[in-house]
Each structure stands twice: as C-alpha cells, then as structure tokens.
XYZ file of C-alpha atoms in Angstrom:
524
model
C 0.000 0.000 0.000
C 1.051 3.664 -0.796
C 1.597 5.771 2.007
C 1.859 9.544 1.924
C 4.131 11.449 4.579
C 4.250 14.935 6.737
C 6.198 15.553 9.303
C 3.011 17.422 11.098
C -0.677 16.182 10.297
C -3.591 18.832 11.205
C -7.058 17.906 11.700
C -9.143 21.088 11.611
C -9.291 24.486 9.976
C -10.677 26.876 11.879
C -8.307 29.670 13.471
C -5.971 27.090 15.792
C -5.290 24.793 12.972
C -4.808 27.506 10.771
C -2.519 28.950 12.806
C -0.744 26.163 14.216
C -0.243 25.128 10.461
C 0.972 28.829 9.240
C 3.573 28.997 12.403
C 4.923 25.323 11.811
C 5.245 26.547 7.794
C 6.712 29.630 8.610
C 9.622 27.511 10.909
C 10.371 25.306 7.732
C 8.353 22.191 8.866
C 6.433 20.563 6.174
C 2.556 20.327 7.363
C -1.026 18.658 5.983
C -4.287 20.350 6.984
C -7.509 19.030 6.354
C -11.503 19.540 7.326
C -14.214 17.864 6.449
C -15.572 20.989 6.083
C -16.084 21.684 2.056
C -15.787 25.396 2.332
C -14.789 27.972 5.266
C -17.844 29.074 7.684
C -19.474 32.226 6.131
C -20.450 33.428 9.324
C -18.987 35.732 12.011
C -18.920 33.256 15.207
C -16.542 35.191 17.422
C -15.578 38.295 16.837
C -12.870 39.649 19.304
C -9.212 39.497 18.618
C -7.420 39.793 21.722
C -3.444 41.579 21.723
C -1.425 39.030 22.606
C -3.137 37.480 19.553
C -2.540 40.243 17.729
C 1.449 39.813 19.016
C 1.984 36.157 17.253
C 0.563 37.577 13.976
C 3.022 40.319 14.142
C 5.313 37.779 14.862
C 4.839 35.742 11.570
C 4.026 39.242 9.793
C 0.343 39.112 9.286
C -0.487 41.384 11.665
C -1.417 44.836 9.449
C -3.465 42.680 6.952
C -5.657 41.549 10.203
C -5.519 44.914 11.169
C -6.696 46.470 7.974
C -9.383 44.170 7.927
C -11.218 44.816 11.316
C -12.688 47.444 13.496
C -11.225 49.374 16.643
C -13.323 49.777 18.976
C -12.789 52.711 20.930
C -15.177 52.651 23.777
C -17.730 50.300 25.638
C -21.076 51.737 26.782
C -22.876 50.239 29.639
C -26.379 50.678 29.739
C -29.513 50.188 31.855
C -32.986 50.702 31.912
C -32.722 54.333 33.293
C -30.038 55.052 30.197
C -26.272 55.325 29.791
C -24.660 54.597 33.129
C -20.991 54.722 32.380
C -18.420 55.314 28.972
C -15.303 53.383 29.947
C -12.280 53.952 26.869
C -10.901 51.252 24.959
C -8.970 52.907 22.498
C -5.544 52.942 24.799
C -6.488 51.362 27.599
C -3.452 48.688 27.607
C -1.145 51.563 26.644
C 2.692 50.325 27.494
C 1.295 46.891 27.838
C 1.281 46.158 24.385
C 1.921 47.502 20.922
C -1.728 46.617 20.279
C -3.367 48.917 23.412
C -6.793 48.788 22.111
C -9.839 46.511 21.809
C -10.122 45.111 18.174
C -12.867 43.364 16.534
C -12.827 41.241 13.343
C -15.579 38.340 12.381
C -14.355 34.855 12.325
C -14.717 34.070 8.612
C -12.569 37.409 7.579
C -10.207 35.682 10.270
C -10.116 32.555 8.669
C -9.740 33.983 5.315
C -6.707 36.210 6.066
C -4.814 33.071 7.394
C -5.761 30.814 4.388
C -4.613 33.576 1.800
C -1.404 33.611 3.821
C -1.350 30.034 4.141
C -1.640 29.437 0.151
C 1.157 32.088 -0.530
C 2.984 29.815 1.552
C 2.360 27.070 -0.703
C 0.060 25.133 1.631
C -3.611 24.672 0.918
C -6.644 23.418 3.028
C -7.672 19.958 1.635
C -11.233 19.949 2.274
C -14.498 17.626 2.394
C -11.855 15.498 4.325
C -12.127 13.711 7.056
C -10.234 11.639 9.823
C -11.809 7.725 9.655
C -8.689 6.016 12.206
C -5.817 6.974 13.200
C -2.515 4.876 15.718
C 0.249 5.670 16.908
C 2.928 3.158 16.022
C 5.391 5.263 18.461
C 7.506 6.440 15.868
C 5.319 8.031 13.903
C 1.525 8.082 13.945
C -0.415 6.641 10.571
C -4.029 7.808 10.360
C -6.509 6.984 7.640
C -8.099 9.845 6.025
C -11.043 9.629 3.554
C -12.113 12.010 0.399
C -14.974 11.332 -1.661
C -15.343 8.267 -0.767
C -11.674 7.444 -1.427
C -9.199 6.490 1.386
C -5.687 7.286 2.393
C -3.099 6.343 4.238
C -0.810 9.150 6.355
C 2.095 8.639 8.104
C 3.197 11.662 10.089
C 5.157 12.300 12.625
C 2.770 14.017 14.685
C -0.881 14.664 14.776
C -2.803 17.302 16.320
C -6.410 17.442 16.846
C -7.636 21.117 16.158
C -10.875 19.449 14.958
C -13.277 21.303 17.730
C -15.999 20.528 20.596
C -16.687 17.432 18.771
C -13.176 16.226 18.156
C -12.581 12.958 16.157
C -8.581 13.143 17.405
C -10.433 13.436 20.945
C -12.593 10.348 20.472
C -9.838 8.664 18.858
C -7.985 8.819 21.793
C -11.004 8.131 24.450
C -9.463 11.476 26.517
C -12.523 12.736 28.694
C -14.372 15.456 28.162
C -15.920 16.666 31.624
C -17.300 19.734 32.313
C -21.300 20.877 31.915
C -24.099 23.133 29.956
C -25.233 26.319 30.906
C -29.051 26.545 31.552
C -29.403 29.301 29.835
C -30.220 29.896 26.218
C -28.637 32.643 24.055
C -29.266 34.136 20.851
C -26.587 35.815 18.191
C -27.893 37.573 15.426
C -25.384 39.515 12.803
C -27.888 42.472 11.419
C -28.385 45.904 9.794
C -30.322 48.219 12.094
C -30.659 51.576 13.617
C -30.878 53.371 17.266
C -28.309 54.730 19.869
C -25.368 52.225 18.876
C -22.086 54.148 20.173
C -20.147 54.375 16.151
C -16.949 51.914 16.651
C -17.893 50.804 20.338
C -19.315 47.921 21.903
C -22.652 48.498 23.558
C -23.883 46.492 26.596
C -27.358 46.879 28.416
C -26.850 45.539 31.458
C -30.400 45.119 33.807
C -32.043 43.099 36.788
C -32.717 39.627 34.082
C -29.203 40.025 32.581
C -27.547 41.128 29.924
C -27.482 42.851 25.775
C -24.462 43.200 23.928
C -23.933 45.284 20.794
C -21.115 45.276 18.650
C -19.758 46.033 15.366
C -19.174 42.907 13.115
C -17.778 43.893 9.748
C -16.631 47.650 8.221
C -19.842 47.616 6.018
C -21.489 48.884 9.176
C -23.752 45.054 10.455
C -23.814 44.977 14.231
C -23.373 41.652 16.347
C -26.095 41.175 18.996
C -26.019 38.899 21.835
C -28.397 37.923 24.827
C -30.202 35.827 26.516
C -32.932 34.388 24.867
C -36.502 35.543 26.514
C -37.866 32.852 29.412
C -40.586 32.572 27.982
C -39.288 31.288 24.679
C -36.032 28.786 26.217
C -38.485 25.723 25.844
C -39.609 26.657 22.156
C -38.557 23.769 20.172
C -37.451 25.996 17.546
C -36.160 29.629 18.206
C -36.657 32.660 15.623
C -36.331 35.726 15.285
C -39.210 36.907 14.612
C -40.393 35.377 18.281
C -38.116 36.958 20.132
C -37.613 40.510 18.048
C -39.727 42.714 20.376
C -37.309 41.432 23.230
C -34.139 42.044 21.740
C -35.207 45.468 20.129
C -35.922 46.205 23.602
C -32.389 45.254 25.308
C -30.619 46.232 23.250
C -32.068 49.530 21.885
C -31.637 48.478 18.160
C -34.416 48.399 15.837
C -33.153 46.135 13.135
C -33.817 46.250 9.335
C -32.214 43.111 8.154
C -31.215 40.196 9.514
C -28.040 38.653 8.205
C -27.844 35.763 10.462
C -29.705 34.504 13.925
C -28.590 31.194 15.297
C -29.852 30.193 19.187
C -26.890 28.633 21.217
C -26.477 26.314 24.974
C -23.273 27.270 26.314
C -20.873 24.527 27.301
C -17.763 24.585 29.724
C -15.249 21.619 29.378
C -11.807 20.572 29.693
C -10.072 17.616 27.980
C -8.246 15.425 30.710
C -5.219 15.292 28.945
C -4.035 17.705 25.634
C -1.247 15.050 25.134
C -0.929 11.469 24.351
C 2.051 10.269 22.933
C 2.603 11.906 19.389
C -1.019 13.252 19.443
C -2.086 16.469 20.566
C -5.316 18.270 21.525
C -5.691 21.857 20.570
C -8.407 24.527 20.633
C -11.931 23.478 21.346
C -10.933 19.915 20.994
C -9.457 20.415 24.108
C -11.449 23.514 26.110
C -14.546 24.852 25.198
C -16.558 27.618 27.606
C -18.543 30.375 27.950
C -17.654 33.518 25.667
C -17.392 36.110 28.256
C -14.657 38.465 27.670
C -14.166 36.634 24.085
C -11.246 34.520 24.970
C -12.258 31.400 22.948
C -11.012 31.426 20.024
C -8.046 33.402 20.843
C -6.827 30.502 23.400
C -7.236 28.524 20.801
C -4.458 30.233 18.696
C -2.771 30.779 21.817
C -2.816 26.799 22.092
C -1.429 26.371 18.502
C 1.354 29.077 18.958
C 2.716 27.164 22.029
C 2.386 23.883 20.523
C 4.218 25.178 16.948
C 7.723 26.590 17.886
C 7.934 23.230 20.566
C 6.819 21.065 17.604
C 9.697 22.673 15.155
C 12.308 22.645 17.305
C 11.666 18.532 18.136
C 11.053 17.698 14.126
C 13.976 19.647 12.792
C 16.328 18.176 15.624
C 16.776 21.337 17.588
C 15.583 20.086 20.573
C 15.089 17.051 22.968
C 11.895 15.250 22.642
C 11.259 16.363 26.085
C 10.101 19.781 24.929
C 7.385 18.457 24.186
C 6.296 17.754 27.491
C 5.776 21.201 28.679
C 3.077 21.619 25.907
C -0.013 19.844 27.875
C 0.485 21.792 31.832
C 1.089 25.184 30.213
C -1.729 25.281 28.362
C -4.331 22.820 30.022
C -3.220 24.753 33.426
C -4.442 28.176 31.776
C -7.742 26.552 30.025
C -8.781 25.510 33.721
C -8.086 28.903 34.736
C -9.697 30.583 32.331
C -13.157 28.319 32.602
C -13.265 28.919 36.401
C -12.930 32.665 35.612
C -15.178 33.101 32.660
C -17.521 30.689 34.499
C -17.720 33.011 37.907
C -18.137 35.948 35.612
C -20.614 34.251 33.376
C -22.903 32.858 36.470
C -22.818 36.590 37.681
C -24.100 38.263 33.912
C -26.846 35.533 33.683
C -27.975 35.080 37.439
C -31.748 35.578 37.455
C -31.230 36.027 41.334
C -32.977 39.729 42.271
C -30.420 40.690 44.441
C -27.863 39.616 41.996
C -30.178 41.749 38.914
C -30.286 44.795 41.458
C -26.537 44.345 42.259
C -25.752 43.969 38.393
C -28.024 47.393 37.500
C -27.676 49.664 40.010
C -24.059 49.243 41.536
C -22.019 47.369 38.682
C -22.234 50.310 36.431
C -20.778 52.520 38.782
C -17.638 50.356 40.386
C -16.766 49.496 36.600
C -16.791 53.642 35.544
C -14.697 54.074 39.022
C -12.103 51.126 38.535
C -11.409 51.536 34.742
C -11.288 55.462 34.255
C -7.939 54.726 36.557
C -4.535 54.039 35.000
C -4.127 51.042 37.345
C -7.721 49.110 36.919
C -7.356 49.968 32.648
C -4.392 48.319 32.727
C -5.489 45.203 35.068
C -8.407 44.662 33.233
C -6.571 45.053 29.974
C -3.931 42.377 30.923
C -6.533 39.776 31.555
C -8.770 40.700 28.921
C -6.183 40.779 26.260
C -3.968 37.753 27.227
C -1.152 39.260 27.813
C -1.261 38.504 31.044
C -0.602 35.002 30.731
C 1.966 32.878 32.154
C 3.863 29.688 32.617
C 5.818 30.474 36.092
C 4.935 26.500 36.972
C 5.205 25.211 33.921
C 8.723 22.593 33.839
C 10.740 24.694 31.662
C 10.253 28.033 33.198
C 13.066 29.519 35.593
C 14.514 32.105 37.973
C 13.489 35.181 38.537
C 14.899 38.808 37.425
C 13.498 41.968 39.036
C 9.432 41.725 38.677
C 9.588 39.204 36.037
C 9.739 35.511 36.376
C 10.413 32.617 34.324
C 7.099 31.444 32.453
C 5.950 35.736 32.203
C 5.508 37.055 28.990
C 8.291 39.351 28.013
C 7.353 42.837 28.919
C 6.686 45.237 26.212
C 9.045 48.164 26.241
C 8.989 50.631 23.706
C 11.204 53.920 22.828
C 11.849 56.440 20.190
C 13.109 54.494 17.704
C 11.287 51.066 18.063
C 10.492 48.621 20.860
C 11.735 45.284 22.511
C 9.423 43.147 20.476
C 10.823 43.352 16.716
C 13.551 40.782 17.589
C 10.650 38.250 18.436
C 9.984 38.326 14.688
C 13.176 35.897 13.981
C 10.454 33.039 15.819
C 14.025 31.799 17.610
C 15.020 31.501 20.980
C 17.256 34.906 22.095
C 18.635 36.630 25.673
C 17.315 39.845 26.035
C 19.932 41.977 28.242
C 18.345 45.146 29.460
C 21.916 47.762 30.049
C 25.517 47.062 29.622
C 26.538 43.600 28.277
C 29.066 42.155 29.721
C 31.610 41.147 26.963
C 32.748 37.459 28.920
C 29.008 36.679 28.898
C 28.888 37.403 25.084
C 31.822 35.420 24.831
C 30.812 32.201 26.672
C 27.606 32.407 24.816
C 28.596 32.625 20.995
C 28.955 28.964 20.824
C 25.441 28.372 21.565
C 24.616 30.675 18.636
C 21.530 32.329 20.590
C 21.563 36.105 19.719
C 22.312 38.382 22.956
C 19.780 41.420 22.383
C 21.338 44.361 24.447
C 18.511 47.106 24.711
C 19.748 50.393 26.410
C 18.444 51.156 30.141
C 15.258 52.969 30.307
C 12.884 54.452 32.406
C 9.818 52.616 30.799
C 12.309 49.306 31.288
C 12.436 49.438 35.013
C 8.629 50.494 34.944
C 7.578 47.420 32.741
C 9.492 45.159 35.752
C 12.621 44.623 34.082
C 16.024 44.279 35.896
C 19.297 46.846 34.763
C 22.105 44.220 33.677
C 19.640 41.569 33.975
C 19.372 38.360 31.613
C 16.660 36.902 29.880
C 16.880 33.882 28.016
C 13.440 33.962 25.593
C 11.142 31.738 23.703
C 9.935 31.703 20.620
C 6.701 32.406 21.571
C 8.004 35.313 23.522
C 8.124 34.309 26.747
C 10.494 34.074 29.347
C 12.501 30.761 29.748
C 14.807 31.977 32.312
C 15.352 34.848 34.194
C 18.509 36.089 35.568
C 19.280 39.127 37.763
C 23.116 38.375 36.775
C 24.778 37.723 33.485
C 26.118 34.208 34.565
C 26.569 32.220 31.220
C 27.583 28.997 33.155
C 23.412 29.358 33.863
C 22.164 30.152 30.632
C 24.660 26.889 29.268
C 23.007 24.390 31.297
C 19.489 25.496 30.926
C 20.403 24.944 26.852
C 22.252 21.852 27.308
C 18.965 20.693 29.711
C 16.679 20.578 26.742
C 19.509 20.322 23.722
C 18.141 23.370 22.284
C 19.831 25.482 19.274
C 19.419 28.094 17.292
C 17.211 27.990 13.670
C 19.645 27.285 10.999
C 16.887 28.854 8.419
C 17.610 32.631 7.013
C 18.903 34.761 9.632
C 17.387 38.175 9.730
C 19.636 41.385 10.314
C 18.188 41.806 13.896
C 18.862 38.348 14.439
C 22.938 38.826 14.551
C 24.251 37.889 17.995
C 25.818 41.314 19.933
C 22.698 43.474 18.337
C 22.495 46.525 20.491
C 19.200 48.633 20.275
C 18.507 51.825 21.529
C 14.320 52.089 22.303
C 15.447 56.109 23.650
C-alpha cells in the first residue's frame, strides 16, 4: 500500500489549525491540513481578537493585513434601563502593555480567510471535504486513515494534532474525557443591519435586573453583532426565531433592526479535555477547552494553544531540541484553560444570574464600580492584561526559571517601547534569544557565541524598570516570547546548562539582520 508522509498532520481548519499550520510553515516544517468541512464558515462566530493574539501575527508578519481588515473599537457603553450609566475607553487602555493597546474586533470568517490567503502564498492549501476515519500511533510516527470522496488514504506523520473542535474525532480517537457541563441558559446571536443609539466603533452592553445585551460592530460595512439571553418565555420553544423573540431584543438592546443577516440560538458549554497530550497526538483549541464567551477569549486561546504547541513542535522535528520539549506543551496550556473556565464561568454565572439581588446588584451598583475602577490608569491596565492575554503565564510550567526583578520565568516578556522602536521586533526571527536590558558584559557574550543564541542588548530605560525589568539583567526567551529563564546576573555557566537541559539550538533557516548575535538597540 502507498503511504503519503508529513512531518506534522492537522485535523481542523478553523483559526488554531490555521494557525498552528501557518507557524509550523513559517519555521520550515512541512505540514497537511484538512476539514471535512467543504468550504470555510461564512459566518462571524466570534468576533474579538485579543493583543497578545494580535502579538503572534506580528510575529509571523500578518499582523497589518488583520488589522486592515477589522474594526477598533474605541469605547464600551454600559447601559440600563434608566439610560447610559458609564463610557469606559478602549482605544488605549493597555497603553505600554502592548503595541496593540486597544480593543479590536474582526468576524471569524474574515479571520479565517486572512490566514488561508497567507497560508496558500505559503504554498500550503486546506484539503477539504476530508475527514479523519482512524488513526494509531505506532510510536515512531503516527499513521491515520483519512477519507475524500469516498476514497481512502493512508498518512504517516510524525505528529498529529487534533484542532478538529468541541466534537473532536482526534479526541474520540484517543477516548481522553471530556468533563465539564451546559449552561441553563439559552442565548441568541444575530449579525444584522439596524438603527438606534449604537455608540459608532464601540461595543454596547445593556446591562439590567434579568441580565444582559451586547452590541457590537461585526464587519466595516457597518452590520452589528447582537447577543443575549434568549426571553424565558421562549427557552423551551422547540425551535427559536427571530421573529419570536424581536420585540425582546429590540428592547435590550435599543436596536431596531432592518435586516437580519444571520440569527442562530446557542447552549453554552464549559469543558476541559483530561489530557491535551498522548504520545505523538495532541489536543488543541476546542478539541481540548470549550466555555462560555465572556470576555471573548475562545477562540483566541485557541491560537494561543497552537502558537505554544508550533515553535515546541519545530524545534523537536527539525532536531533542535530534545523530545522532552514536548512535554511542557499539555500543563502550560491545560493549566491556563482551567483557569480561564473557572474565571469566565464566575463571571458568566454573575451576567446571567436571574437572582434579584444579583439583577439589582448587576443594575444599580455594577455600572458605577466598573466607571470608578477603569477610568484609573491602574484598573485599565489590570483589566486590559486579563482581557487581552497578555497577562498570561507559565511560572509553573517545567521549563520556566529564575526570577529577574518583577519578572519571572514562564511571564511574557514585557513590552518596552522607545523612540526608535520597541523590545518586540527581535521576536519576529520566531528563535530563541537573551534579552539583556543595560551594559553587556563582553565574557558573557563570549561564553555564549557557541550556543549561537543572539544576545539582544537594549539600552536602560525608564519605561524598562517600569515594565518590571532588571538593569544588567538576563533573559533567556522563547519563541513564543516568553520568558525561559530569568537572571538578575549575566552568569553564562546558567544560561549553558538550561540549553544543554533541553539540547536546544538556534534555527539554521535565514537569519534576519536583527537576528545577529551582539545586536544593540537603543528604544530612547
């Protein structure tokens, strides 16, 4: 029997398989992505693109086409019965967190769209109406069966990863639980054209004793987004329209709409896979974590998943690292889905409660602690970090270490930016670097040219120390951009064994200008 080979074998393309595939191209590793799926979705699904999302697509140089493509939205409006109860700003409000400051909105299928044309100029394309019928791990590679109009093949790869969503295949496959529950509440979504007091390139939200209204801006040709909870009275209709429920939603959410693009009724669902690992299979995406969409961090953990999974998955293929890099893949990111379902879950229990006291609490007194804590510098930016992601880290994660100043190994590098550029262009070169924050000291650039990992030496700044960063400090970073290992002394004896610990080198692809060891920037 013929058997077709990849070194990486992606089931699913939505945005994590999409972007897990256009990372692993963009690091030289030859990739297969399928769906069974004959054509992208067509409609919006989520909408918000968080920054540290917007950070990897800089990374791989997508970012400005994403950026082109969607809407800022400069300010939320909370509303309640009596009328507008607070404007909080969104246009800056993670400013010196992150080159992308401001809440951005862009409709899945635009999303999807963008990374497919970027895919395709990369000379992979999506083979669809495909789908996965077995699959095994032989333990040196894995061979799955795929089938295509009614025609079977047989795949050898060396790794597989299940991006294939809620209802994962690569899941079943594997028999890896899937525990977790459903919401009792219904909800409605309905992309539409339609009129009233909709704040222009903002995000509405009526808040009120019952719950909740959300309006939002879904595509440049002006359609609005609006989400809620579908009407009591209407949860046990066997089928859900619009038309049923229009009166109600004109109502909360102040819209009188025109035209209805597309309505869909939704149970929400909170779940995490009991492993994201087995052997030379991987979970990613909503194969692995699916749950509620408050704060719209779905689909952006997701890609988050497939970024951390990608640069691990070159290094290991292409020989630049020990197979035990691998390993840190499933508690980094299965540790931050479980956070982020017990967080979106508390949050989402308090927006739906149908508890007066909780209604009264949510109307009257919500409102006002929000317009108090986020017209601050301080509660902007903590809502901002956990909002946009950037706030993630991996400080117990096995291949995090030491500590340097305020940052930690497993933190996201801090943003720090200057003049004449800022700390995260170097993160471009998708290769591990040290980041030295003052003087370099020459014996540590010495001991370290061996290893062939660039030493960035960024002059000492003001916003440096502010962002948490240590003068004459060391930081040995991913490609993903976080920290590996944090030193408050340039000690390359350190640096050498945390290397040597996982065999890791340097890409041996095209090296970038900025990606010459001894680069010295100046961000003043």
């Amino acid at each position: 029997m013929n058997m077709s080979k990849t070194k990486v074998l992606i089931a699913g393309a939505g945005p994590t398989g999409l972007t897990l595939a256009l990372w692993l191209t963009r690091l030289g590793v030859p990739v297969r992505i399928f769906d069974k799926a004959a054509a992208p979705g067509e409609t919006s699904r989520a909408l918000a693109v968080q920054a540290r999302t917007l950070e990897f697509h800089r990374q791989i140089g997508i970012v400005d086409d994403v950026l082109a493509a969607g809407v800022r939205l400069e300010r939320l409006t909370l509303h309640t019965p009596a009328g507008v109860a607070a404007r909080l700003p969104l246009s800056d409000f993670g400013r010196g967190i992150s080159p992308y400051s401001f809440a951005f909105a862009l409709p899945q299928d635009i999303h999807e769209r963008l990374l497919i044309t970027h895919l395709e100029r990369a000379g992979v394309e999506v083979e669809r109406d495909t789908e996965l019928v077995a699959f095994q791990d032989k333990g040196e590679a894995v061979i799955a069966t795929l089938s295509r109009n009614g025609r079977t093949e047989t795949v050898s790869a060396a790794y597989l990863a299940g991006c294939d969503g809620a209802r994962s295949a690569v899941r079943h496959g594997l028999n890896i639980g899937f525990p977790g529950g459903t919401y009792e509440q219904s909800f409605y979504v309905a992309d539409v054209k339609g009129s009233g007091e909709i704040t222009p390139n903002g995000m509405d939200t009526t808040i009120s004793s019952y719950g909740f209204a959300i309006v939002m801006p879904v595509r440049q040709s002006g359609s609005v987004r609006l989400i809620g909870i579908v009407p009591k009275a209407h949860e046990a209709d066997e089928t859900i329209t619009f038309e049923a429920i229009r009166a109600d939603v004109e109502r909360d959410t102040g819209v009188k709409v025109h035209e209805v693009n597309w309505f869909s009724t939704y149970r929400v669902h909170h779940r995490v896979a009991e492993r994201f690992r087995a052997g030379r299979v991987f979970l990613a995406g909503d194969a692995g974590h699916i749950h509620s969409p408050a704060g719209g961090q779905g689909m952006n953990t997701g890609m988050g998943d497939a970024v951390n999974l990608a640069w691990k998955l070159a290094a290991v293929v292409q020989g630049r690292a020990d197979a035990r890099l691998l390993d840190s893949y499933e508690p980094e990111r299965i540790a931050f889905a479980h956070k982020l379902i017990e967080s979106t879950d508390k949050v989402f229990r308090f927006v739906t409660s149908r508890s007066r006291l909780v209604g009264l609490f949510r109307r009257y007194l919500m409102p006002k602690i929000m317009n108090a804590a986020l017209h601050t510098s301080f509660g902007s930016r903590a809502f901002f970090g956990v909002i946009s992601q950037a706030a993630i880290e991996y400080r117990a994660g096995p291949i995090s270490a030491g500590t340097a100043g305020k940052v930690r190994g497993g933190d996201r590098l801090p943003y720090v930016v200057g003049a004449r550029g800022d700390n995260f262009e170097p993160l471009r070169s998708l290769d591990w670097q040290i980041h030295v924050y003052g003087e370099v000291n020459a014996e540590f650039r010495a001991m370290l040219a061996p290893a062939g990992i660039p030493v960035h030496a960024f002059a000492w700044s003001e916003a440096a120390g502010k962002a948490g960063l240590q003068r004459d400090g060391a930081y040995l970073v991913r490609p993903d951009g976080h920290v590996a290992l944090a030193s408050p002394v340039q000690e390359a004896a350190t640096f050498q064994r945390y290397l040597a610990g996982l065999a890791i080198r340097p890409r041996t692809a095209e090296r970038a200008p900025y990606r010459v060891p001894g680069t010295m920037h100046s961000l003043a």
